[in-house]
mmCIF file of C-alpha atoms in Angstrom:
data_model
loop_
_atom_site.group_PDB
_atom_site.id
_atom_site.type_symbol
_atom_site.label_atom_id
_atom_site.label_comp_id
_atom_site.label_asym_id
_atom_site.label_seq_id
_atom_site.Cartn_x
_atom_site.Cartn_y
_atom_site.Cartn_z
ATOM 1 C CA MET U 479 9.503 -34.913 1.821
ATOM 2 C CA ARG U 480 8.608 -33.380 5.169
ATOM 3 C CA ALA U 481 6.142 -30.456 5.352
ATOM 4 C CA THR U 482 4.788 -28.603 8.355
ATOM 5 C CA THR U 483 1.368 -28.101 6.755
ATOM 6 C CA ILE U 484 -0.249 -29.192 3.506
ATOM 7 C CA TRP U 485 -3.337 -27.627 1.939
ATOM 8 C CA THR U 486 -4.997 -30.046 -0.489
ATOM 9 C CA ASN U 487 -7.986 -30.152 -2.829
ATOM 10 C CA ALA U 488 -7.579 -26.491 -3.735
ATOM 11 C CA ARG U 489 -7.717 -24.312 -6.808
ATOM 12 C CA LEU U 490 -4.683 -22.055 -7.008
ATOM 13 C CA LEU U 491 -4.115 -18.598 -8.383
ATOM 14 C CA THR U 492 -0.374 -18.510 -7.864
ATOM 15 C CA MET U 493 0.165 -15.010 -9.343
ATOM 16 C CA ARG U 494 3.402 -16.174 -10.941
ATOM 17 C CA PRO U 495 4.006 -14.274 -14.203
ATOM 18 C CA GLY U 496 2.125 -15.992 -17.018
ATOM 19 C CA ALA U 497 0.908 -18.865 -14.847
ATOM 20 C CA ALA U 498 -2.543 -20.320 -15.473
ATOM 21 C CA PRO U 499 -4.933 -21.157 -12.606
ATOM 22 C CA VAL U 500 -4.332 -24.607 -11.137
ATOM 23 C CA GLU U 501 -7.209 -27.025 -10.658
ATOM 24 C CA GLY U 502 -6.627 -29.826 -8.193
ATOM 25 C CA GLY U 503 -3.827 -27.947 -6.502
ATOM 26 C CA VAL U 504 -1.815 -28.351 -3.344
ATOM 27 C CA VAL U 505 0.304 -25.980 -1.256
ATOM 28 C CA ALA U 506 2.942 -27.337 1.111
ATOM 29 C CA ALA U 507 4.847 -25.295 3.677
ATOM 30 C CA LEU U 508 7.821 -25.991 5.905
ATOM 31 C CA ASP U 509 8.586 -23.681 8.821
ATOM 32 C CA GLY U 510 6.509 -20.865 7.370
ATOM 33 C CA ARG U 511 7.921 -21.071 3.834
ATOM 34 C CA ILE U 512 6.270 -22.454 0.733
ATOM 35 C CA ILE U 513 8.046 -25.574 -0.534
ATOM 36 C CA TYR U 514 5.503 -26.436 -3.239
ATOM 37 C CA ALA U 515 2.489 -24.783 -4.882
ATOM 38 C CA GLY U 516 1.029 -26.469 -7.922
ATOM 39 C CA ALA U 517 -0.868 -29.421 -9.284
ATOM 40 C CA ALA U 518 -1.344 -32.309 -6.875
ATOM 41 C CA ASP U 519 -0.543 -34.898 -9.517
ATOM 42 C CA GLN U 520 2.888 -33.316 -10.047
ATOM 43 C CA ALA U 521 3.740 -32.831 -6.380
ATOM 44 C CA PRO U 522 6.532 -34.782 -4.713
ATOM 45 C CA GLY U 523 5.508 -37.081 -1.906
ATOM 46 C CA PHE U 524 4.877 -35.024 1.233
ATOM 47 C CA GLU U 525 4.475 -36.118 4.820
ATOM 48 C CA SER U 526 2.858 -33.903 7.422
ATOM 49 C CA ASP U 527 0.884 -34.146 10.637
ATOM 50 C CA THR U 528 -1.308 -31.256 9.460
ATOM 51 C CA VAL U 529 -3.229 -31.733 6.216
ATOM 52 C CA ILE U 530 -6.060 -29.294 5.472
ATOM 53 C CA ASP U 531 -8.731 -30.148 2.906
ATOM 54 C CA CYS U 532 -9.723 -26.905 1.174
ATOM 55 C CA ALA U 533 -12.885 -28.461 -0.322
ATOM 56 C CA ASP U 534 -12.180 -27.054 -3.774
ATOM 57 C CA ARG U 535 -11.811 -23.483 -2.519
ATOM 58 C CA TRP U 536 -9.513 -20.971 -4.222
ATOM 59 C CA ILE U 537 -6.152 -20.027 -2.729
ATOM 60 C CA THR U 538 -4.353 -16.809 -3.641
ATOM 61 C CA PRO U 539 -1.378 -15.135 -2.017
ATOM 62 C CA ALA U 540 -2.456 -13.109 1.008
ATOM 63 C CA LEU U 541 -3.300 -9.593 -0.161
ATOM 64 C CA ILE U 542 -0.898 -6.660 0.147
ATOM 65 C CA ASP U 543 -1.883 -3.042 0.738
ATOM 66 C CA PRO U 544 1.180 -1.091 -0.463
ATOM 67 C CA HIS U 545 0.019 2.482 0.280
ATOM 68 C CA THR U 546 -1.709 3.509 3.516
ATOM 69 C CA HIS U 547 -1.743 6.284 6.085
ATOM 70 C CA LEU U 548 -3.217 3.933 8.668
ATOM 71 C CA ILE U 549 -1.733 5.676 11.714
ATOM 72 C CA HIS U 550 -3.673 8.834 12.535
ATOM 73 C CA MET U 551 -6.079 10.261 15.062
ATOM 74 C CA GLY U 552 -9.519 11.719 14.423
ATOM 75 C CA ASN U 553 -11.421 11.928 11.160
ATOM 76 C CA ARG U 554 -12.301 14.582 8.601
ATOM 77 C CA ALA U 555 -15.978 13.901 8.039
ATOM 78 C CA ALA U 556 -16.689 17.648 8.258
ATOM 79 C CA GLU U 557 -14.330 18.264 5.339
ATOM 80 C CA PHE U 558 -16.079 15.542 3.378
ATOM 81 C CA GLU U 559 -19.303 17.473 3.874
ATOM 82 C CA GLN U 560 -17.578 20.679 2.736
ATOM 83 C CA ARG U 561 -16.438 18.991 -0.458
ATOM 84 C CA LEU U 562 -19.994 17.824 -1.106
ATOM 85 C CA GLU U 563 -20.970 21.477 -0.888
ATOM 86 C CA GLY U 564 -18.352 22.478 -3.468
ATOM 87 C CA ALA U 565 -15.078 23.150 -1.653
ATOM 88 C CA SER U 566 -11.953 21.716 -3.272
ATOM 89 C CA TYR U 567 -9.182 19.741 -1.571
ATOM 90 C CA ALA U 568 -6.815 22.685 -2.112
ATOM 91 C CA GLN U 569 -9.283 25.225 -0.680
ATOM 92 C CA ILE U 570 -9.796 23.137 2.455
ATOM 93 C CA ALA U 571 -6.036 22.772 2.932
ATOM 94 C CA GLN U 572 -5.454 26.494 2.458
ATOM 95 C CA ALA U 573 -8.095 27.230 5.103
ATOM 96 C CA GLY U 574 -6.217 25.216 7.727
ATOM 97 C CA GLY U 575 -7.913 21.888 7.164
ATOM 98 C CA GLY U 576 -6.613 18.842 5.380
ATOM 99 C CA ILE U 577 -3.410 17.250 6.563
ATOM 100 C CA VAL U 578 -2.747 19.955 9.148
ATOM 101 C CA SER U 579 -6.030 19.278 10.960
ATOM 102 C CA THR U 580 -5.089 15.605 11.323
ATOM 103 C CA MET U 581 -1.619 16.720 12.434
ATOM 104 C CA ARG U 582 -3.002 18.455 15.514
ATOM 105 C CA ALA U 583 -4.858 15.371 16.724
ATOM 106 C CA THR U 584 -1.965 13.060 15.907
ATOM 107 C CA ARG U 585 0.651 15.149 17.698
ATOM 108 C CA ALA U 586 -1.400 14.995 20.891
ATOM 109 C CA ALA U 587 -1.527 11.181 20.958
ATOM 110 C CA SER U 588 0.829 8.635 22.512
ATOM 111 C CA VAL U 589 2.287 5.667 20.669
ATOM 112 C CA GLU U 590 -0.226 3.385 22.386
ATOM 113 C CA GLN U 591 -3.135 5.657 21.470
ATOM 114 C CA LEU U 592 -2.004 5.830 17.863
ATOM 115 C CA ALA U 593 -1.674 2.060 17.597
ATOM 116 C CA GLY U 594 -4.993 1.508 19.363
ATOM 117 C CA ALA U 595 -6.820 3.854 17.007
ATOM 118 C CA ALA U 596 -5.333 2.105 13.970
ATOM 119 C CA LEU U 597 -6.146 -1.451 15.083
ATOM 120 C CA PRO U 598 -9.802 -1.464 13.949
ATOM 121 C CA ARG U 599 -8.729 -0.251 10.514
ATOM 122 C CA LEU U 600 -6.052 -2.931 10.335
ATOM 123 C CA ASP U 601 -8.494 -5.609 11.460
ATOM 124 C CA GLN U 602 -10.904 -4.682 8.681
ATOM 125 C CA LEU U 603 -8.147 -5.192 6.120
ATOM 126 C CA ILE U 604 -7.034 -8.462 7.715
ATOM 127 C CA ALA U 605 -10.619 -9.718 7.529
ATOM 128 C CA GLU U 606 -10.293 -9.489 3.739
ATOM 129 C CA GLY U 607 -7.133 -11.576 3.508
ATOM 130 C CA LEU U 608 -4.401 -8.992 4.121
ATOM 131 C CA GLY U 609 -0.939 -10.351 4.882
ATOM 132 C CA THR U 610 1.281 -7.300 4.320
ATOM 133 C CA ILE U 611 0.666 -3.570 4.752
ATOM 134 C CA GLU U 612 2.684 -0.416 4.186
ATOM 135 C CA ILE U 613 2.093 2.363 6.734
ATOM 136 C CA LYS U 614 3.352 5.926 6.323
ATOM 137 C CA SER U 615 4.071 8.638 8.841
ATOM 138 C CA GLY U 616 3.408 12.225 7.781
ATOM 139 C CA TYR U 617 0.766 13.519 10.186
ATOM 140 C CA GLY U 618 3.251 14.503 12.887
ATOM 141 C CA LEU U 619 5.322 17.000 10.888
ATOM 142 C CA GLU U 620 7.746 17.325 13.802
ATOM 143 C CA LEU U 621 10.393 14.884 14.956
ATOM 144 C CA ALA U 622 8.755 13.532 18.126
ATOM 145 C CA ALA U 623 5.365 12.965 16.512
ATOM 146 C CA GLU U 624 6.816 11.430 13.345
ATOM 147 C CA LEU U 625 8.841 8.999 15.448
ATOM 148 C CA ASN U 626 5.730 8.134 17.457
ATOM 149 C CA MET U 627 3.781 7.368 14.287
ATOM 150 C CA LEU U 628 6.490 5.022 13.042
ATOM 151 C CA ARG U 629 6.798 3.353 16.453
ATOM 152 C CA ALA U 630 3.038 2.829 16.494
ATOM 153 C CA ALA U 631 3.188 1.248 13.051
ATOM 154 C CA ARG U 632 5.912 -1.125 14.217
ATOM 155 C CA GLN U 633 3.815 -1.919 17.309
ATOM 156 C CA LEU U 634 0.959 -3.115 15.095
ATOM 157 C CA ALA U 635 3.227 -5.912 13.858
ATOM 158 C CA ASP U 636 3.494 -7.105 17.459
ATOM 159 C CA LEU U 637 -0.261 -6.910 18.001
ATOM 160 C CA ARG U 638 -1.346 -8.756 14.858
ATOM 161 C CA ASN U 639 0.083 -11.457 12.606
ATOM 162 C CA VAL U 640 0.789 -9.160 9.697
ATOM 163 C CA ARG U 641 3.904 -7.881 7.926
ATOM 164 C CA VAL U 642 4.233 -4.110 8.415
ATOM 165 C CA VAL U 643 6.412 -2.008 6.120
ATOM 166 C CA THR U 644 7.007 1.532 7.362
ATOM 167 C CA THR U 645 7.602 4.669 5.307
ATOM 168 C CA PHE U 646 8.808 8.052 6.565
ATOM 169 C CA LEU U 647 6.667 10.797 5.006
ATOM 170 C CA GLY U 648 7.950 13.875 6.788
ATOM 171 C CA ALA U 649 7.681 15.874 3.547
ATOM 172 C CA HIS U 650 3.907 15.498 3.509
ATOM 173 C CA ALA U 651 2.710 19.031 4.289
ATOM 174 C CA LEU U 652 4.022 22.287 5.702
ATOM 175 C CA PRO U 653 3.383 22.541 9.461
ATOM 176 C CA PRO U 654 2.053 25.856 10.817
ATOM 177 C CA GLU U 655 5.305 26.725 12.588
ATOM 178 C CA PHE U 656 7.043 26.829 9.194
ATOM 179 C CA ALA U 657 4.344 28.845 7.419
ATOM 180 C CA GLY U 658 5.916 30.627 4.456
ATOM 181 C CA ASP U 659 9.202 28.756 4.890
ATOM 182 C CA PRO U 660 8.988 25.383 3.104
ATOM 183 C CA ASP U 661 12.743 25.325 2.511
ATOM 184 C CA GLY U 662 13.307 25.730 6.227
ATOM 185 C CA TYR U 663 11.044 22.781 6.938
ATOM 186 C CA ILE U 664 12.779 20.631 4.331
ATOM 187 C CA ASP U 665 16.055 21.569 6.058
ATOM 188 C CA GLN U 666 14.636 20.102 9.268
ATOM 189 C CA VAL U 667 13.392 16.979 7.486
ATOM 190 C CA CYS U 668 16.834 16.363 6.014
ATOM 191 C CA THR U 669 19.120 17.370 8.887
ATOM 192 C CA GLU U 670 17.081 16.325 11.929
ATOM 193 C CA MET U 671 14.170 14.024 11.142
ATOM 194 C CA LEU U 672 15.593 11.645 8.562
ATOM 195 C CA PRO U 673 18.836 10.932 10.470
ATOM 196 C CA ALA U 674 16.875 10.255 13.662
ATOM 197 C CA VAL U 675 14.439 7.955 11.892
ATOM 198 C CA ALA U 676 17.296 6.062 10.256
ATOM 199 C CA ALA U 677 19.276 5.820 13.486
ATOM 200 C CA GLU U 678 16.326 4.153 15.202
ATOM 201 C CA GLY U 679 15.683 1.852 12.226
ATOM 202 C CA LEU U 680 12.059 2.930 12.034
ATOM 203 C CA ALA U 681 11.619 3.362 8.282
ATOM 204 C CA ASP U 682 11.923 0.961 5.380
ATOM 205 C CA ALA U 683 11.543 3.764 2.789
ATOM 206 C CA VAL U 684 11.115 7.530 2.380
ATOM 207 C CA ASP U 685 8.183 9.276 0.676
ATOM 208 C CA GLY U 686 7.140 12.833 -0.141
ATOM 209 C CA PHE U 687 4.207 14.831 -1.526
ATOM 210 C CA CYS U 688 5.256 16.587 -4.738
ATOM 211 C CA GLU U 689 2.392 18.945 -5.491
ATOM 212 C CA GLY U 690 1.391 22.589 -5.563
ATOM 213 C CA ILE U 691 -0.059 22.239 -2.056
ATOM 214 C CA GLY U 692 2.892 20.067 -1.025
ATOM 215 C CA PHE U 693 6.521 20.488 -2.027
ATOM 216 C CA THR U 694 8.367 21.358 -5.219
ATOM 217 C CA PRO U 695 10.481 18.862 -7.150
ATOM 218 C CA ALA U 696 13.616 20.679 -5.989
ATOM 219 C CA GLN U 697 12.586 20.353 -2.357
ATOM 220 C CA ILE U 698 11.685 16.689 -2.787
ATOM 221 C CA GLU U 699 15.007 16.033 -4.474
ATOM 222 C CA ARG U 700 16.801 17.247 -1.358
ATOM 223 C CA VAL U 701 14.876 14.653 0.640
ATOM 224 C CA PHE U 702 15.772 11.957 -1.882
ATOM 225 C CA VAL U 703 19.460 12.872 -1.755
ATOM 226 C CA LYS U 704 19.444 12.513 2.022
ATOM 227 C CA ALA U 705 17.504 9.237 1.850
ATOM 228 C CA ARG U 706 20.072 7.844 -0.589
ATOM 229 C CA GLU U 707 22.877 8.963 1.734
ATOM 230 C CA LEU U 708 21.188 7.005 4.554
ATOM 231 C CA GLY U 709 20.643 3.934 2.370
ATOM 232 C CA LEU U 710 16.833 4.189 2.284
ATOM 233 C CA PRO U 711 14.803 3.584 -0.893
ATOM 234 C CA VAL U 712 12.331 6.242 -2.005
ATOM 235 C CA LYS U 713 8.821 6.542 -3.383
ATOM 236 C CA LEU U 714 6.665 9.577 -4.166
ATOM 237 C CA HIS U 715 3.142 10.974 -4.193
ATOM 238 C CA ALA U 716 3.258 12.389 -7.714
ATOM 239 C CA GLU U 717 0.993 13.889 -10.355
ATOM 240 C CA GLN U 718 -2.166 13.600 -8.264
ATOM 241 C CA LEU U 719 -3.533 17.123 -8.773
ATOM 242 C CA SER U 720 -1.158 18.509 -11.407
ATOM 243 C CA ASN U 721 1.903 17.504 -13.392
ATOM 244 C CA LEU U 722 5.098 18.681 -11.702
ATOM 245 C CA HIS U 723 7.060 15.801 -13.289
ATOM 246 C CA GLY U 724 7.512 14.199 -9.902
ATOM 247 C CA ALA U 725 7.279 10.683 -11.324
ATOM 248 C CA ALA U 726 10.289 11.322 -13.567
ATOM 249 C CA LEU U 727 12.172 12.725 -10.562
ATOM 250 C CA ALA U 728 11.297 9.627 -8.548
ATOM 251 C CA ALA U 729 12.432 7.399 -11.402
ATOM 252 C CA ARG U 730 15.803 9.168 -11.531
ATOM 253 C CA TYR U 731 16.320 8.061 -7.942
ATOM 254 C CA GLY U 732 15.245 4.480 -8.663
ATOM 255 C CA ALA U 733 12.010 4.870 -6.721
ATOM 256 C CA LEU U 734 10.107 1.772 -5.717
ATOM 257 C CA SER U 735 6.872 3.448 -6.790
ATOM 258 C CA ALA U 736 5.274 6.674 -7.936
ATOM 259 C CA ASP U 737 1.767 6.985 -6.522
ATOM 260 C CA HIS U 738 -1.581 8.463 -7.664
ATOM 261 C CA LEU U 739 -0.428 9.562 -11.177
ATOM 262 C CA GLU U 740 -3.703 10.961 -12.537
ATOM 263 C CA HIS U 741 -1.785 13.751 -14.336
ATOM 264 C CA LEU U 742 1.184 11.624 -15.415
ATOM 265 C CA ASP U 743 2.379 12.299 -18.968
ATOM 266 C CA ALA U 744 4.098 10.095 -21.543
ATOM 267 C CA ALA U 745 7.568 11.297 -20.561
ATOM 268 C CA GLY U 746 6.901 10.332 -16.959
ATOM 269 C CA VAL U 747 5.663 6.905 -18.025
ATOM 270 C CA ALA U 748 8.814 6.367 -20.101
ATOM 271 C CA ALA U 749 11.041 7.373 -17.176
ATOM 272 C CA MET U 750 9.233 4.969 -14.859
ATOM 273 C CA ALA U 751 9.501 2.139 -17.367
ATOM 274 C CA GLN U 752 13.238 2.670 -17.785
ATOM 275 C CA ALA U 753 13.818 2.798 -14.012
ATOM 276 C CA GLY U 754 11.560 -0.141 -13.150
ATOM 277 C CA THR U 755 9.415 2.065 -10.923
ATOM 278 C CA THR U 756 5.974 0.649 -10.122
ATOM 279 C CA ALA U 757 2.859 2.725 -10.810
ATOM 280 C CA MET U 758 0.734 2.861 -7.667
ATOM 281 C CA LEU U 759 -2.883 3.633 -8.520
ATOM 282 C CA LEU U 760 -5.179 4.703 -5.694
ATOM 283 C CA PRO U 761 -8.794 4.603 -6.859
ATOM 284 C CA GLY U 762 -10.188 5.317 -3.403
ATOM 285 C CA ALA U 763 -8.842 8.881 -3.463
ATOM 286 C CA TYR U 764 -9.960 9.356 -7.059
ATOM 287 C CA TYR U 765 -13.486 8.232 -6.157
ATOM 288 C CA PHE U 766 -13.723 10.005 -2.800
ATOM 289 C CA CYS U 767 -12.513 13.351 -4.164
ATOM 290 C CA ARG U 768 -14.726 12.990 -7.266
ATOM 291 C CA GLU U 769 -11.776 13.517 -9.580
ATOM 292 C CA THR U 770 -12.261 13.382 -13.345
ATOM 293 C CA GLN U 771 -8.682 13.084 -14.659
ATOM 294 C CA LEU U 772 -7.945 9.390 -15.154
ATOM 295 C CA PRO U 773 -4.430 7.982 -14.772
ATOM 296 C CA PRO U 774 -2.905 7.008 -18.141
ATOM 297 C CA VAL U 775 -3.522 3.283 -17.770
ATOM 298 C CA GLU U 776 -3.100 2.508 -21.459
ATOM 299 C CA LEU U 777 0.265 4.293 -21.588
ATOM 300 C CA LEU U 778 1.420 2.366 -18.511
ATOM 301 C CA ARG U 779 0.324 -0.918 -20.071
ATOM 302 C CA HIS U 780 2.013 -0.176 -23.376
ATOM 303 C CA ALA U 781 5.267 0.760 -21.628
ATOM 304 C CA GLY U 782 5.189 -2.352 -19.443
ATOM 305 C CA VAL U 783 5.113 -0.402 -16.184
ATOM 306 C CA PRO U 784 3.882 -2.677 -13.359
ATOM 307 C CA ILE U 785 0.617 -1.448 -11.822
ATOM 308 C CA ALA U 786 -0.048 -1.843 -8.115
ATOM 309 C CA LEU U 787 -3.182 -0.912 -6.167
ATOM 310 C CA GLY U 788 -3.603 0.375 -2.620
ATOM 311 C CA THR U 789 -6.393 1.675 -0.425
ATOM 312 C CA ASP U 790 -4.565 4.949 0.404
ATOM 313 C CA CYS U 791 -6.385 4.586 3.734
ATOM 314 C CA ASN U 792 -6.327 8.075 5.228
ATOM 315 C CA PRO U 793 -8.776 10.335 7.063
ATOM 316 C CA GLY U 794 -9.102 13.051 4.446
ATOM 317 C CA THR U 795 -9.234 11.732 0.910
ATOM 318 C CA SER U 796 -9.624 7.941 1.104
ATOM 319 C CA PRO U 797 -11.080 6.566 4.365
ATOM 320 C CA LEU U 798 -11.038 3.122 2.760
ATOM 321 C CA THR U 799 -10.242 -0.099 4.598
ATOM 322 C CA SER U 800 -11.112 -2.612 1.873
ATOM 323 C CA LEU U 801 -8.684 -3.869 -0.751
ATOM 324 C CA LEU U 802 -11.544 -5.767 -2.361
ATOM 325 C CA LEU U 803 -13.459 -2.534 -2.878
ATOM 326 C CA ALA U 804 -10.267 -0.827 -4.091
ATOM 327 C CA MET U 805 -10.033 -3.502 -6.794
ATOM 328 C CA ASN U 806 -13.658 -2.960 -7.774
ATOM 329 C CA MET U 807 -13.056 0.789 -7.997
ATOM 330 C CA ALA U 808 -9.940 0.256 -10.111
ATOM 331 C CA ALA U 809 -11.875 -1.956 -12.507
ATOM 332 C CA THR U 810 -14.920 0.315 -12.648
ATOM 333 C CA CYS U 811 -13.240 3.731 -12.650
ATOM 334 C CA PHE U 812 -9.877 2.978 -14.283
ATOM 335 C CA ARG U 813 -10.981 0.028 -16.473
ATOM 336 C CA LEU U 814 -8.330 -2.317 -15.128
ATOM 337 C CA THR U 815 -8.908 -5.967 -15.933
ATOM 338 C CA VAL U 816 -9.583 -8.582 -13.268
ATOM 339 C CA ALA U 817 -6.074 -9.956 -13.773
ATOM 340 C CA GLU U 818 -4.540 -6.475 -13.398
ATOM 341 C CA CYS U 819 -6.492 -5.845 -10.205
ATOM 342 C CA LEU U 820 -5.460 -9.136 -8.626
ATOM 343 C CA THR U 821 -1.837 -8.682 -9.673
ATOM 344 C CA GLY U 822 -2.001 -5.144 -8.292
ATOM 345 C CA VAL U 823 -2.714 -6.310 -4.740
ATOM 346 C CA THR U 824 -0.332 -9.284 -4.819
ATOM 347 C CA ARG U 825 2.760 -9.571 -7.014
ATOM 348 C CA ASN U 826 3.023 -5.932 -8.108
ATOM 349 C CA ALA U 827 2.176 -4.680 -4.632
ATOM 350 C CA ALA U 828 5.081 -6.723 -3.286
ATOM 351 C CA ARG U 829 7.310 -5.247 -5.977
ATOM 352 C CA ALA U 830 6.252 -1.729 -4.967
ATOM 353 C CA LEU U 831 7.490 -2.459 -1.450
ATOM 354 C CA GLY U 832 10.718 -4.149 -2.500
ATOM 355 C CA LEU U 833 9.345 -7.462 -1.189
ATOM 356 C CA HIS U 834 9.013 -9.360 -4.473
ATOM 357 C CA ASN U 835 11.343 -12.100 -3.187
ATOM 358 C CA GLU U 836 9.369 -12.487 0.047
ATOM 359 C CA CYS U 837 5.653 -12.439 -0.763
ATOM 360 C CA GLY U 838 3.036 -11.664 -3.412
ATOM 361 C CA SER U 839 2.966 -15.004 -5.221
ATOM 362 C CA LEU U 840 2.774 -18.696 -4.390
ATOM 363 C CA GLU U 841 6.309 -19.869 -5.099
ATOM 364 C CA PRO U 842 8.816 -22.065 -3.280
ATOM 365 C CA GLY U 843 10.987 -20.071 -0.918
ATOM 366 C CA LYS U 844 8.449 -17.327 -0.295
ATOM 367 C CA SER U 845 6.605 -16.742 2.937
ATOM 368 C CA CYS U 846 3.524 -18.948 3.221
ATOM 369 C CA ASP U 847 0.998 -16.094 3.255
ATOM 370 C CA LEU U 848 -2.303 -17.375 1.866
ATOM 371 C CA ALA U 849 -5.878 -16.233 1.435
ATOM 372 C CA ILE U 850 -8.427 -19.036 1.057
ATOM 373 C CA TRP U 851 -11.683 -17.926 -0.550
ATOM 374 C CA ASN U 852 -15.286 -19.109 -0.764
ATOM 375 C CA ILE U 853 -15.652 -18.239 -4.443
ATOM 376 C CA GLU U 854 -16.338 -20.037 -7.701
ATOM 377 C CA GLN U 855 -14.024 -17.893 -9.817
ATOM 378 C CA PRO U 856 -11.339 -15.263 -9.100
ATOM 379 C CA ALA U 857 -13.373 -12.511 -10.788
ATOM 380 C CA GLU U 858 -15.667 -12.543 -7.746
ATOM 381 C CA LEU U 859 -12.911 -10.886 -5.725
ATOM 382 C CA VAL U 860 -13.164 -7.840 -7.987
ATOM 383 C CA TYR U 861 -16.885 -8.073 -8.759
ATOM 384 C CA ARG U 862 -18.403 -8.101 -5.268
ATOM 385 C CA MET U 863 -18.953 -4.923 -3.248
ATOM 386 C CA GLY U 864 -19.341 -4.797 0.525
ATOM 387 C CA ALA U 865 -18.815 -8.460 1.390
ATOM 388 C CA SER U 866 -15.720 -10.508 2.090
ATOM 389 C CA PRO U 867 -15.738 -14.109 0.830
ATOM 390 C CA LEU U 868 -12.630 -14.942 2.859
ATOM 391 C CA HIS U 869 -12.702 -18.457 4.337
ATOM 392 C CA ALA U 870 -9.305 -18.382 6.066
ATOM 393 C CA ARG U 871 -6.091 -16.421 6.142
ATOM 394 C CA VAL U 872 -2.649 -17.956 6.580
ATOM 395 C CA TRP U 873 0.390 -15.896 7.530
ATOM 396 C CA ARG U 874 3.858 -17.436 7.638
ATOM 397 C CA GLY U 875 2.268 -20.854 7.556
ATOM 398 C CA GLN U 876 -0.057 -20.251 10.520
#
């Protein structure tokens, strides 16, 4: 059997459901697709001009970051200092900081400037084995700037060998020009922004921020109705600071994921389980904001809700560009197991992006996106802090 490239003498963590680690493994790819991943002694006979000896290193699927705000200008280090002195996230937002402060800097930037500013953040993630990343808009809060953010995100896929999934997050915060008129802004999101984004093919999904300092469930539902009309899947920032039952709303619309979820209740968990909505936990924001309300991990486990993990890379509440550290935080703060952490940045992360047939596990037919690691056991990927043991990254077989 012909293969473009064969990786031999490897230990495999395929991330297939229920699959055990493979000692003495081999991965074979043809034209960027996996055609075999498993034990060498069970492999069909392959022929290839390119055979790579992995010297007993571990291979996992390339990592997936399924929740980021990577495109933005400036930083909010001053707000971080304010929080250390006792100010809350809500107080900072109400005083004109938070998302709106990033909005001003982002609106003033060109597509090229936005992409250029995001590249170092993307490169840091790639250096830890990233193969796929979701990037949201939401710091423009007007049509032109939101389009520029999404164009910049698409441009990153041309600048680096990485799969970029884009999400329109126009319903992220209330811009100053709509102060006191959130319904008016949601009108603009639904009648002007979303149709323009869809017409240009710039978004793979639609998100919103359902929170006391964001938008009400009724306002978010209007966005979801319009997204459904345009054929775009939805996801939602829900139950981060309070319980507005946003996760249940998202589940009613078949959301890919509900994200944050610290204040999620049992009814919300049940709704997510019934809808097949993935729980997106974001330990970076929990840690950075010094939150104390833990997401209901045990309820999610018991209900069989898939758990994904992301960095939530953003300038205000999670300036994190390390999926490895996100896994460590999830294990330490949320008590996720090593297996849950690794599944959360591979198979379940792919599911949260609607890409479960494309990436996230080592299976025939899927994109050959690999991370090859200098480790003795997979637990090291969750255990270590501040160092990347990545030996090599493979994306689409290259």
